[in-house]
PDB file of C-alpha atoms in Angstrom:
ATOM      1  CA  MET Q   1      -8.951  -6.420  -2.205  1.00 83.00           C
ATOM      2  CA  LYS Q   2      -5.326  -6.529  -1.459  1.00 91.00           C
ATOM      3  CA  GLN Q   3      -2.948  -3.230  -1.599  1.00 93.00           C
ATOM      4  CA  ILE Q   4       0.706  -2.284  -0.880  1.00 96.00           C
ATOM      5  CA  ILE Q   5       1.283   1.268   0.183  1.00 95.00           C
ATOM      6  CA  LEU Q   6       5.104   1.957  -0.359  1.00 96.00           C
ATOM      7  CA  ILE Q   7       6.494   4.917   1.536  1.00 93.00           C
ATOM      8  CA  THR Q   8       9.688   6.123   0.434  1.00 90.00           C
ATOM      9  CA  ASP Q   9      11.825   9.082  -0.294  1.00 82.00           C
ATOM     10  CA  GLY Q  10      14.593   7.995  -2.501  1.00 73.00           C
ATOM     11  CA  CYS Q  11      16.082   5.552  -5.155  1.00 76.00           C
ATOM     12  CA  SER Q  12      16.299   1.618  -4.541  1.00 82.00           C
ATOM     13  CA  ASN Q  13      19.815   0.399  -4.610  1.00 80.00           C
ATOM     14  CA  VAL Q  14      20.204  -3.152  -3.538  1.00 81.00           C
ATOM     15  CA  GLY Q  15      18.489  -6.168  -5.190  1.00 85.00           C
ATOM     16  CA  ILE Q  16      15.794  -6.718  -7.684  1.00 90.00           C
ATOM     17  CA  SER Q  17      14.195  -3.875  -9.523  1.00 92.00           C
ATOM     18  CA  PRO Q  18      11.089  -2.651  -7.604  1.00 95.00           C
ATOM     19  CA  VAL Q  19       9.383  -2.014 -10.605  1.00 95.00           C
ATOM     20  CA  ALA Q  20       9.700  -5.581 -11.656  1.00 96.00           C
ATOM     21  CA  ALA Q  21       8.378  -6.741  -8.166  1.00 96.00           C
ATOM     22  CA  ALA Q  22       5.391  -4.230  -8.465  1.00 96.00           C
ATOM     23  CA  ALA Q  23       4.657  -6.025 -11.700  1.00 97.00           C
ATOM     24  CA  ARG Q  24       4.623  -9.082  -9.952  1.00 96.00           C
ATOM     25  CA  ALA Q  25       2.211  -8.028  -7.404  1.00 96.00           C
ATOM     26  CA  LEU Q  26      -0.339  -6.645  -9.950  1.00 94.00           C
ATOM     27  CA  ALA Q  27      -0.030 -10.188 -11.489  1.00 95.00           C
ATOM     28  CA  GLU Q  28      -0.904 -11.737  -8.237  1.00 94.00           C
ATOM     29  CA  GLY Q  29      -4.049  -9.277  -7.882  1.00 92.00           C
ATOM     30  CA  ILE Q  30      -1.996  -6.759  -5.511  1.00 95.00           C
ATOM     31  CA  VAL Q  31      -2.031  -3.223  -6.384  1.00 94.00           C
ATOM     32  CA  VAL Q  32       1.090  -1.120  -5.362  1.00 96.00           C
ATOM     33  CA  ASN Q  33       0.459   2.607  -4.425  1.00 95.00           C
ATOM     34  CA  VAL Q  34       3.639   4.683  -3.817  1.00 95.00           C
ATOM     35  CA  ILE Q  35       3.763   7.900  -1.707  1.00 93.00           C
ATOM     36  CA  GLY Q  36       7.284   9.874  -2.229  1.00 90.00           C
ATOM     37  CA  VAL Q  37       7.933  11.923   0.981  1.00 86.00           C
ATOM     38  CA  ILE Q  38       9.936  14.648   0.064  1.00 74.00           C
ATOM     39  CA  ASP Q  39      11.511  18.124   1.000  1.00 64.00           C
ATOM     40  CA  GLU Q  40      12.072  20.741  -0.987  1.00 58.00           C
ATOM     41  CA  GLY Q  41      15.185  19.930  -3.182  1.00 57.00           C
ATOM     42  CA  GLU Q  42      15.318  16.481  -2.113  1.00 52.00           C
ATOM     43  CA  THR Q  43      15.032  13.332  -4.386  1.00 53.00           C
ATOM     44  CA  GLY Q  44      16.455  13.736  -7.934  1.00 58.00           C
ATOM     45  CA  HIS Q  45      14.806  13.002 -11.218  1.00 66.00           C
ATOM     46  CA  TYR Q  46      15.592   9.351 -11.237  1.00 70.00           C
ATOM     47  CA  GLY Q  47      14.027   8.964  -7.638  1.00 79.00           C
ATOM     48  CA  ILE Q  48      10.879  10.587  -8.916  1.00 85.00           C
ATOM     49  CA  GLU Q  49      10.975   8.465 -12.031  1.00 87.00           C
ATOM     50  CA  GLU Q  50      11.270   5.433 -10.271  1.00 90.00           C
ATOM     51  CA  ILE Q  51       8.331   6.175  -7.726  1.00 91.00           C
ATOM     52  CA  ASN Q  52       6.180   6.664 -10.788  1.00 92.00           C
ATOM     53  CA  ASP Q  53       7.465   3.640 -12.485  1.00 94.00           C
ATOM     54  CA  ILE Q  54       6.783   1.219  -9.475  1.00 95.00           C
ATOM     55  CA  ALA Q  55       3.124   2.602  -9.100  1.00 94.00           C
ATOM     56  CA  ARG Q  56       2.419   2.315 -12.927  1.00 95.00           C
ATOM     57  CA  ALA Q  57       4.033  -1.337 -13.055  1.00 96.00           C
ATOM     58  CA  GLY Q  58       1.641  -2.055  -9.784  1.00 95.00           C
ATOM     59  CA  GLY Q  59      -1.541  -0.514 -11.382  1.00 93.00           C
ATOM     60  CA  GLY Q  60      -1.663   1.936  -8.861  1.00 92.00           C
ATOM     61  CA  LEU Q  61      -1.088   5.492  -7.738  1.00 91.00           C
ATOM     62  CA  SER Q  62       2.032   7.639  -7.030  1.00 92.00           C
ATOM     63  CA  ARG Q  63       2.138  10.918  -5.311  1.00 91.00           C
ATOM     64  CA  MET Q  64       5.240  12.972  -4.036  1.00 89.00           C
ATOM     65  CA  VAL Q  65       4.155  15.029  -1.152  1.00 89.00           C
ATOM     66  CA  ALA Q  66       5.386  16.901   1.839  1.00 85.00           C
ATOM     67  CA  PRO Q  67       5.450  15.000   5.275  1.00 84.00           C
ATOM     68  CA  SER Q  68       2.774  16.774   6.324  1.00 84.00           C
ATOM     69  CA  MET Q  69       0.552  15.343   3.529  1.00 88.00           C
ATOM     70  CA  VAL Q  70       1.310  11.902   4.301  1.00 91.00           C
ATOM     71  CA  ALA Q  71      -1.876  10.836   6.157  1.00 88.00           C
ATOM     72  CA  GLN Q  72      -4.382  12.528   3.815  1.00 89.00           C
ATOM     73  CA  THR Q  73      -2.691  10.818   0.576  1.00 91.00           C
ATOM     74  CA  MET Q  74      -2.682   7.423   2.193  1.00 89.00           C
ATOM     75  CA  GLN Q  75      -6.358   7.573   2.988  1.00 88.00           C
ATOM     76  CA  MET Q  76      -7.020   9.003  -0.412  1.00 89.00           C
ATOM     77  CA  MET Q  77      -5.053   6.258  -2.267  1.00 88.00           C
ATOM     78  CA  THR Q  78      -6.751   3.530   0.176  1.00 86.00           C
ATOM     79  CA  ARG Q  79     -10.258   4.405  -1.069  1.00 84.00           C
ATOM     80  CA  LYS Q  80      -9.479   5.034  -4.902  1.00 86.00           C
ATOM     81  CA  THR Q  81      -7.647   2.085  -5.207  1.00 82.00           C
ATOM     82  CA  MET Q  82     -10.754   0.067  -3.871  1.00 80.00           C
ATOM     83  CA  LEU Q  83     -13.188   2.259  -6.178  1.00 78.00           C
ATOM     84  CA  HIS Q  84     -11.282   1.739  -9.272  1.00 77.00           C
ATOM     85  CA  THR Q  85     -10.857  -2.217  -8.452  1.00 76.00           C
ATOM     86  CA  ILE Q  86     -14.740  -2.530  -8.004  1.00 77.00           C
ATOM     87  CA  HIS Q  87     -15.278  -0.268 -11.146  1.00 68.00           C
ATOM     88  CA  ASP Q  88     -13.360  -2.662 -13.314  1.00 73.00           C
ATOM     89  CA  ALA Q  89     -15.235  -5.529 -11.901  1.00 69.00           C
ATOM     90  CA  VAL Q  90     -18.459  -3.766 -12.620  1.00 67.00           C
ATOM     91  CA  ASN Q  91     -17.246  -3.082 -16.191  1.00 65.00           C
ATOM     92  CA  HIS Q  92     -16.162  -6.749 -16.647  1.00 62.00           C
ATOM     93  CA  GLU Q  93     -19.698  -8.079 -15.525  1.00 68.00           C
ATOM     94  CA  LEU Q  94     -21.328  -5.511 -17.918  1.00 65.00           C
ATOM     95  CA  LYS Q  95     -19.418  -6.730 -20.600  1.00 64.00           C
ATOM     96  CA  GLN Q  96     -20.578 -10.559 -19.930  1.00 65.00           C
ATOM     97  CA  ILE Q  97     -24.104  -9.696 -19.554  1.00 65.00           C
ATOM     98  CA  VAL Q  98     -24.649  -7.243 -22.343  1.00 62.00           C
ATOM     99  CA  GLY Q  99     -21.712  -7.825 -24.739  1.00 67.00           C
ATOM    100  CA  PRO Q 100     -18.105  -6.465 -25.367  1.00 70.00           C
ATOM    101  CA  GLY Q 101     -18.857  -2.844 -26.073  1.00 66.00           C
ATOM    102  CA  ALA Q 102     -20.527  -2.496 -22.834  1.00 64.00           C
ATOM    103  CA  ALA Q 103     -19.281  -0.022 -20.119  1.00 66.00           C
ATOM    104  CA  LEU Q 104     -20.560   1.759 -17.092  1.00 66.00           C
ATOM    105  CA  GLU Q 105     -19.761   5.150 -18.973  1.00 70.00           C
ATOM    106  CA  LYS Q 106     -22.198   4.175 -21.864  1.00 72.00           C
ATOM    107  CA  LEU Q 107     -25.097   3.326 -19.547  1.00 71.00           C
ATOM    108  CA  HIS Q 108     -28.287   5.537 -19.341  1.00 73.00           C
ATOM    109  CA  PRO Q 109     -27.804   8.232 -16.694  1.00 80.00           C
ATOM    110  CA  GLU Q 110     -30.285   6.795 -14.510  1.00 79.00           C
ATOM    111  CA  GLN Q 111     -28.969   3.339 -14.835  1.00 76.00           C
ATOM    112  CA  ARG Q 112     -25.321   4.936 -14.193  1.00 73.00           C
ATOM    113  CA  SER Q 113     -26.368   6.525 -11.042  1.00 81.00           C
ATOM    114  CA  GLN Q 114     -27.563   3.295  -9.670  1.00 78.00           C
ATOM    115  CA  VAL Q 115     -24.386   1.328 -10.865  1.00 74.00           C
ATOM    116  CA  VAL Q 116     -22.294   4.085  -9.196  1.00 76.00           C
ATOM    117  CA  GLN Q 117     -24.072   3.873  -5.798  1.00 80.00           C
ATOM    118  CA  VAL Q 118     -23.614   0.063  -5.794  1.00 77.00           C
ATOM    119  CA  ILE Q 119     -19.723   0.568  -6.338  1.00 73.00           C
ATOM    120  CA  ASP Q 120     -19.834   3.191  -3.385  1.00 77.00           C
ATOM    121  CA  ASP Q 121     -21.637   0.703  -1.335  1.00 79.00           C
ATOM    122  CA  LEU Q 122     -19.134  -2.314  -2.174  1.00 76.00           C
ATOM    123  CA  ALA Q 123     -16.385  -0.090  -1.481  1.00 74.00           C
ATOM    124  CA  GLU Q 124     -17.653   0.718   2.161  1.00 79.00           C
ATOM    125  CA  THR Q 125     -18.455  -2.965   2.862  1.00 80.00           C
ATOM    126  CA  SER Q 126     -15.758  -5.116   0.922  1.00 81.00           C
ATOM    127  CA  GLU Q 127     -13.057  -6.803   2.835  1.00 85.00           C
ATOM    128  CA  MET Q 128      -9.730  -4.889   2.622  1.00 85.00           C
ATOM    129  CA  LYS Q 129      -6.209  -5.822   3.561  1.00 89.00           C
ATOM    130  CA  VAL Q 130      -3.578  -2.791   3.202  1.00 91.00           C
ATOM    131  CA  ALA Q 131       0.141  -3.546   3.859  1.00 94.00           C
ATOM    132  CA  LEU Q 132       2.232  -0.430   4.417  1.00 93.00           C
ATOM    133  CA  LEU Q 133       5.845  -0.886   3.450  1.00 95.00           C
ATOM    134  CA  VAL Q 134       7.994   2.286   4.901  1.00 92.00           C
ATOM    135  CA  ASP Q 135      11.520   3.141   3.763  1.00 90.00           C
ATOM    136  CA  ALA Q 136      13.546   3.250   6.822  1.00 86.00           C
ATOM    137  CA  SER Q 137      16.926   4.197   5.162  1.00 82.00           C
ATOM    138  CA  ALA Q 138      18.954   6.801   6.755  1.00 80.00           C
ATOM    139  CA  SER Q 139      17.362   9.854   4.834  1.00 77.00           C
ATOM    140  CA  MET Q 140      13.862   8.790   6.061  1.00 83.00           C
ATOM    141  CA  LYS Q 141      14.822   9.322   9.971  1.00 80.00           C
ATOM    142  CA  PRO Q 142      13.465  12.857  10.371  1.00 81.00           C
ATOM    143  CA  LYS Q 143       9.886  11.737   8.793  1.00 84.00           C
ATOM    144  CA  LEU Q 144       9.388   8.747  10.534  1.00 84.00           C
ATOM    145  CA  GLU Q 145       7.463  10.309  13.236  1.00 83.00           C
ATOM    146  CA  THR Q 146       4.962  11.849  10.872  1.00 86.00           C
ATOM    147  CA  VAL Q 147       4.936   8.419   8.888  1.00 88.00           C
ATOM    148  CA  ARG Q 148       3.679   6.791  12.425  1.00 84.00           C
ATOM    149  CA  GLU Q 149       1.224   9.405  12.938  1.00 86.00           C
ATOM    150  CA  ALA Q 150      -0.226   8.933   9.354  1.00 89.00           C
ATOM    151  CA  ILE Q 151      -0.554   5.279   9.981  1.00 88.00           C
ATOM    152  CA  GLY Q 152      -2.670   5.858  13.089  1.00 85.00           C
ATOM    153  CA  ASP Q 153      -4.893   8.276  11.202  1.00 86.00           C
ATOM    154  CA  LEU Q 154      -5.334   5.582   8.462  1.00 87.00           C
ATOM    155  CA  MET Q 155      -6.273   3.106  10.971  1.00 84.00           C
ATOM    156  CA  LEU Q 156      -8.934   5.421  12.297  1.00 82.00           C
ATOM    157  CA  SER Q 157     -10.157   5.823   8.908  1.00 83.00           C
ATOM    158  CA  ILE Q 158     -10.341   2.140   8.200  1.00 81.00           C
ATOM    159  CA  GLN Q 159     -12.077   1.367  11.250  1.00 79.00           C
ATOM    160  CA  ALA Q 160     -14.803   3.756  10.486  1.00 82.00           C
ATOM    161  CA  ARG Q 161     -15.606   1.306   7.383  1.00 81.00           C
ATOM    162  CA  LYS Q 162     -18.462  -1.363   7.528  1.00 83.00           C
ATOM    163  CA  GLY Q 163     -16.530  -3.894   5.764  1.00 82.00           C
ATOM    164  CA  LYS Q 164     -13.508  -6.088   7.344  1.00 85.00           C
ATOM    165  CA  SER Q 165     -10.455  -4.162   7.121  1.00 85.00           C
ATOM    166  CA  GLU Q 166      -7.050  -4.974   8.353  1.00 88.00           C
ATOM    167  CA  ILE Q 167      -3.503  -3.325   8.114  1.00 90.00           C
ATOM    168  CA  ALA Q 168       0.111  -4.778   8.600  1.00 92.00           C
ATOM    169  CA  VAL Q 169       3.064  -2.566   8.828  1.00 92.00           C
ATOM    170  CA  PHE Q 170       6.552  -3.574   7.440  1.00 93.00           C
ATOM    171  CA  HIS Q 171       9.893  -1.257   7.162  1.00 91.00           C
ATOM    172  CA  PHE Q 172      13.041  -1.907   5.409  1.00 90.00           C
ATOM    173  CA  PRO Q 173      15.815  -2.617   5.568  1.00 84.00           C
ATOM    174  CA  ASP Q 174      16.026  -4.848   8.752  1.00 77.00           C
ATOM    175  CA  ALA Q 175      17.887  -3.009  11.437  1.00 69.00           C
ATOM    176  CA  LYS Q 176      20.253  -5.847  12.186  1.00 68.00           C
ATOM    177  CA  GLY Q 177      21.068  -6.408   8.460  1.00 62.00           C
ATOM    178  CA  GLN Q 178      19.990  -9.809   8.539  1.00 65.00           C
ATOM    179  CA  ARG Q 179      16.991  -9.648   6.398  1.00 74.00           C
ATOM    180  CA  GLU Q 180      15.790  -6.916   3.650  1.00 77.00           C
ATOM    181  CA  VAL Q 181      12.144  -6.309   5.514  1.00 87.00           C
ATOM    182  CA  CYS Q 182      11.125  -6.280   9.176  1.00 88.00           C
ATOM    183  CA  MET Q 183       7.460  -6.957  10.107  1.00 89.00           C
ATOM    184  CA  ASP Q 184       6.358  -4.110  12.793  1.00 87.00           C
ATOM    185  CA  MET Q 185       2.523  -4.976  12.909  1.00 88.00           C
ATOM    186  CA  ASP Q 186       0.833  -8.025  11.933  1.00 91.00           C
ATOM    187  CA  TRP Q 187      -2.667  -8.035  10.623  1.00 89.00           C
ATOM    188  CA  THR Q 188      -4.616  -5.650  12.957  1.00 87.00           C
ATOM    189  CA  THR Q 189      -7.654  -3.385  13.124  1.00 80.00           C
ATOM    190  CA  ARG Q 190      -6.507  -1.979  16.461  1.00 76.00           C
ATOM    191  CA  LEU Q 191      -4.544   1.240  17.219  1.00 69.00           C
ATOM    192  CA  ALA Q 192      -2.651   0.037  20.635  1.00 68.00           C
ATOM    193  CA  ASN Q 193       0.328  -0.830  19.057  1.00 65.00           C
ATOM    194  CA  VAL Q 194       0.778   2.125  16.575  1.00 71.00           C
ATOM    195  CA  ARG Q 195       2.823   4.305  19.170  1.00 64.00           C
ATOM    196  CA  ASP Q 196       5.671   1.565  19.327  1.00 69.00           C
ATOM    197  CA  LEU Q 197       6.323   1.589  15.684  1.00 77.00           C
ATOM    198  CA  PHE Q 198       9.692   2.236  14.368  1.00 70.00           C
ATOM    199  CA  TYR Q 199      11.134   2.931  17.854  1.00 67.00           C
ATOM    200  CA  LYS Q 200      14.943   3.164  18.038  1.00 60.00           C
ATOM    201  CA  ILE Q 201      15.328   1.900  14.496  1.00 67.00           C
ATOM    202  CA  ASN Q 202      18.907   1.660  13.445  1.00 65.00           C
ATOM    203  CA  MET Q 203      18.501   3.674  10.268  1.00 65.00           C
ATOM    204  CA  LYS Q 204      20.788   2.329   7.431  1.00 64.00           C
ATOM    205  CA  GLY Q 205      21.964   3.970   4.357  1.00 65.00           C
ATOM    206  CA  THR Q 206      20.809   1.019   1.971  1.00 77.00           C
ATOM    207  CA  THR Q 207      17.521   1.058   0.039  1.00 84.00           C
ATOM    208  CA  PRO Q 208      16.498  -2.705  -0.884  1.00 88.00           C
ATOM    209  CA  THR Q 209      13.120  -1.697  -2.316  1.00 92.00           C
ATOM    210  CA  GLY Q 210      12.664  -4.479  -4.693  1.00 94.00           C
ATOM    211  CA  PRO Q 211      13.293  -7.293  -2.380  1.00 93.00           C
ATOM    212  CA  ALA Q 212      11.276  -5.686   0.343  1.00 94.00           C
ATOM    213  CA  LEU Q 213       8.301  -5.595  -1.966  1.00 95.00           C
ATOM    214  CA  LEU Q 214       8.670  -9.228  -2.984  1.00 95.00           C
ATOM    215  CA  HIS Q 215       8.594 -10.544   0.729  1.00 94.00           C
ATOM    216  CA  VAL Q 216       5.549  -8.370   1.250  1.00 96.00           C
ATOM    217  CA  ILE Q 217       3.723  -9.690  -1.625  1.00 96.00           C
ATOM    218  CA  ARG Q 218       4.449 -13.146  -0.310  1.00 95.00           C
ATOM    219  CA  PHE Q 219       3.060 -12.140   2.880  1.00 94.00           C
ATOM    220  CA  LEU Q 220      -0.133 -10.926   1.149  1.00 93.00           C
ATOM    221  CA  SER Q 221      -0.366 -14.060  -1.021  1.00 89.00           C
ATOM    222  CA  GLY Q 222      -0.465 -16.268   2.291  1.00 84.00           C
ATOM    223  CA  GLU Q 223       3.435 -17.653   1.864  1.00 64.00           C
ATOM    224  CA  ARG Q 224       3.795 -17.316   5.766  1.00 53.00           C
ATOM    225  CA  ASN Q 225       5.011 -20.844   6.696  1.00 44.00           C
ATOM    226  CA  GLY Q 226       2.643 -21.092   9.369  1.00 35.00           C
ATOM    227  CA  GLU Q 227       3.632 -18.054  11.135  1.00 41.00           C
ATOM    228  CA  MET Q 228       0.225 -17.454  12.294  1.00 32.00           C
ATOM    229  CA  ASP Q 229      -0.011 -20.952  13.937  1.00 31.00           C
ATOM    230  CA  GLY Q 230       3.277 -20.423  15.719  1.00 33.00           C
ATOM    231  CA  GLY Q 231       5.500 -21.307  12.946  1.00 34.00           C
ATOM    232  CA  GLU Q 232       8.674 -19.494  11.516  1.00 38.00           C
ATOM    233  CA  PRO Q 233       7.844 -15.932   9.700  1.00 43.00           C
ATOM    234  CA  ALA Q 234       7.850 -16.079   6.060  1.00 44.00           C
ATOM    235  CA  ALA Q 235      11.460 -16.324   4.160  1.00 44.00           C
ATOM    236  CA  GLY Q 236      13.035 -12.899   4.233  1.00 49.00           C
ATOM    237  CA  ILE Q 237      10.512 -11.337   6.618  1.00 51.00           C
ATOM    238  CA  THR Q 238      11.819 -10.630  10.342  1.00 50.00           C
ATOM    239  CA  HIS Q 239       9.532  -9.332  13.306  1.00 49.00           C
ATOM    240  CA  SER Q 240      10.339  -6.196  14.911  1.00 49.00           C
ATOM    241  CA  ARG Q 241      11.905  -6.323  18.178  1.00 40.00           C
ATOM    242  CA  GLN Q 242      10.926  -2.766  19.128  1.00 40.00           C
ATOM    243  CA  PRO Q 243       8.614  -2.383  22.314  1.00 36.00           C
ATOM    244  CA  GLY Q 244       5.077  -2.371  22.731  1.00 35.00           C
ATOM    245  CA  LYS Q 245      -2.598   1.793 -18.877  1.00 36.00           C
ATOM    246  CA  ASP Q 246      -5.857   3.358 -17.966  1.00 34.00           C
ATOM    247  CA  GLY Q 247      -6.147  -0.288 -16.706  1.00 35.00           C
ATOM    248  CA  MET Q 248      -6.329  -0.308 -13.116  1.00 38.00           C
ATOM    249  CA  LEU Q 249      -5.666   3.378 -11.929  1.00 41.00           C
ATOM    250  CA  SER Q 250      -5.143   6.048 -14.500  1.00 36.00           C
ATOM    251  CA  ASP Q 251      -3.876   9.221 -12.671  1.00 39.00           C
ATOM    252  CA  TYR Q 252      -0.310   9.152 -11.771  1.00 33.00           C
ATOM    253  CA  VAL Q 253       0.648  12.575 -10.479  1.00 36.00           C
ATOM    254  CA  VAL Q 254       4.007  14.162  -9.632  1.00 31.00           C
TER     255      VAL Q 254
END
């Protein structure tokens, strides 16, 4: 199970449409969830519409939340995405076994209860990879500390699962302006380096959300050019130099 959680507070303004990038993610089996971190009066109609469109194209959830709700929202999205993905797989298997009209909702209550228990168990034990993509444009600066704390809370939650779970963290744009996205943390289940995330980032005004999404999709798809074996980072990704349809998911909430 692979998913991207995009955390942003504004509109993209550089490069490919993030909606098109999210659609590509879904085509490759990667769900894109979006958290809009807002304060009262912030983020215009266009920004809210884009956030919802990205999630819809990526088969995921969108939420507009205050900074204090980021941690709870990330945990909810991670679990709900997993449950819905497994639910879809179970329904597919039922149709293969019973016939085209089969669906979990049509089972006898006792049978449905048993299948739901299996879904819950699979959600707890299945392998999961979550890539967090954080908007580090200028307007996000006051919120990055809250986002960093939320990532720590999410990692604690993921560590409590029985299945193998890993997190990678990216921010965009790259502080040096050389790339659209920067890797802050490679796949890990460890909390030690969370306190160092987004340390002394040179906040920039541009918001290349679409290009950043594409790079993270390539990363999740394994296009890393041997990086784990000591090679160069995947194209478009730099390492941080900082220290230390009712198809997939159906409720899009603003």
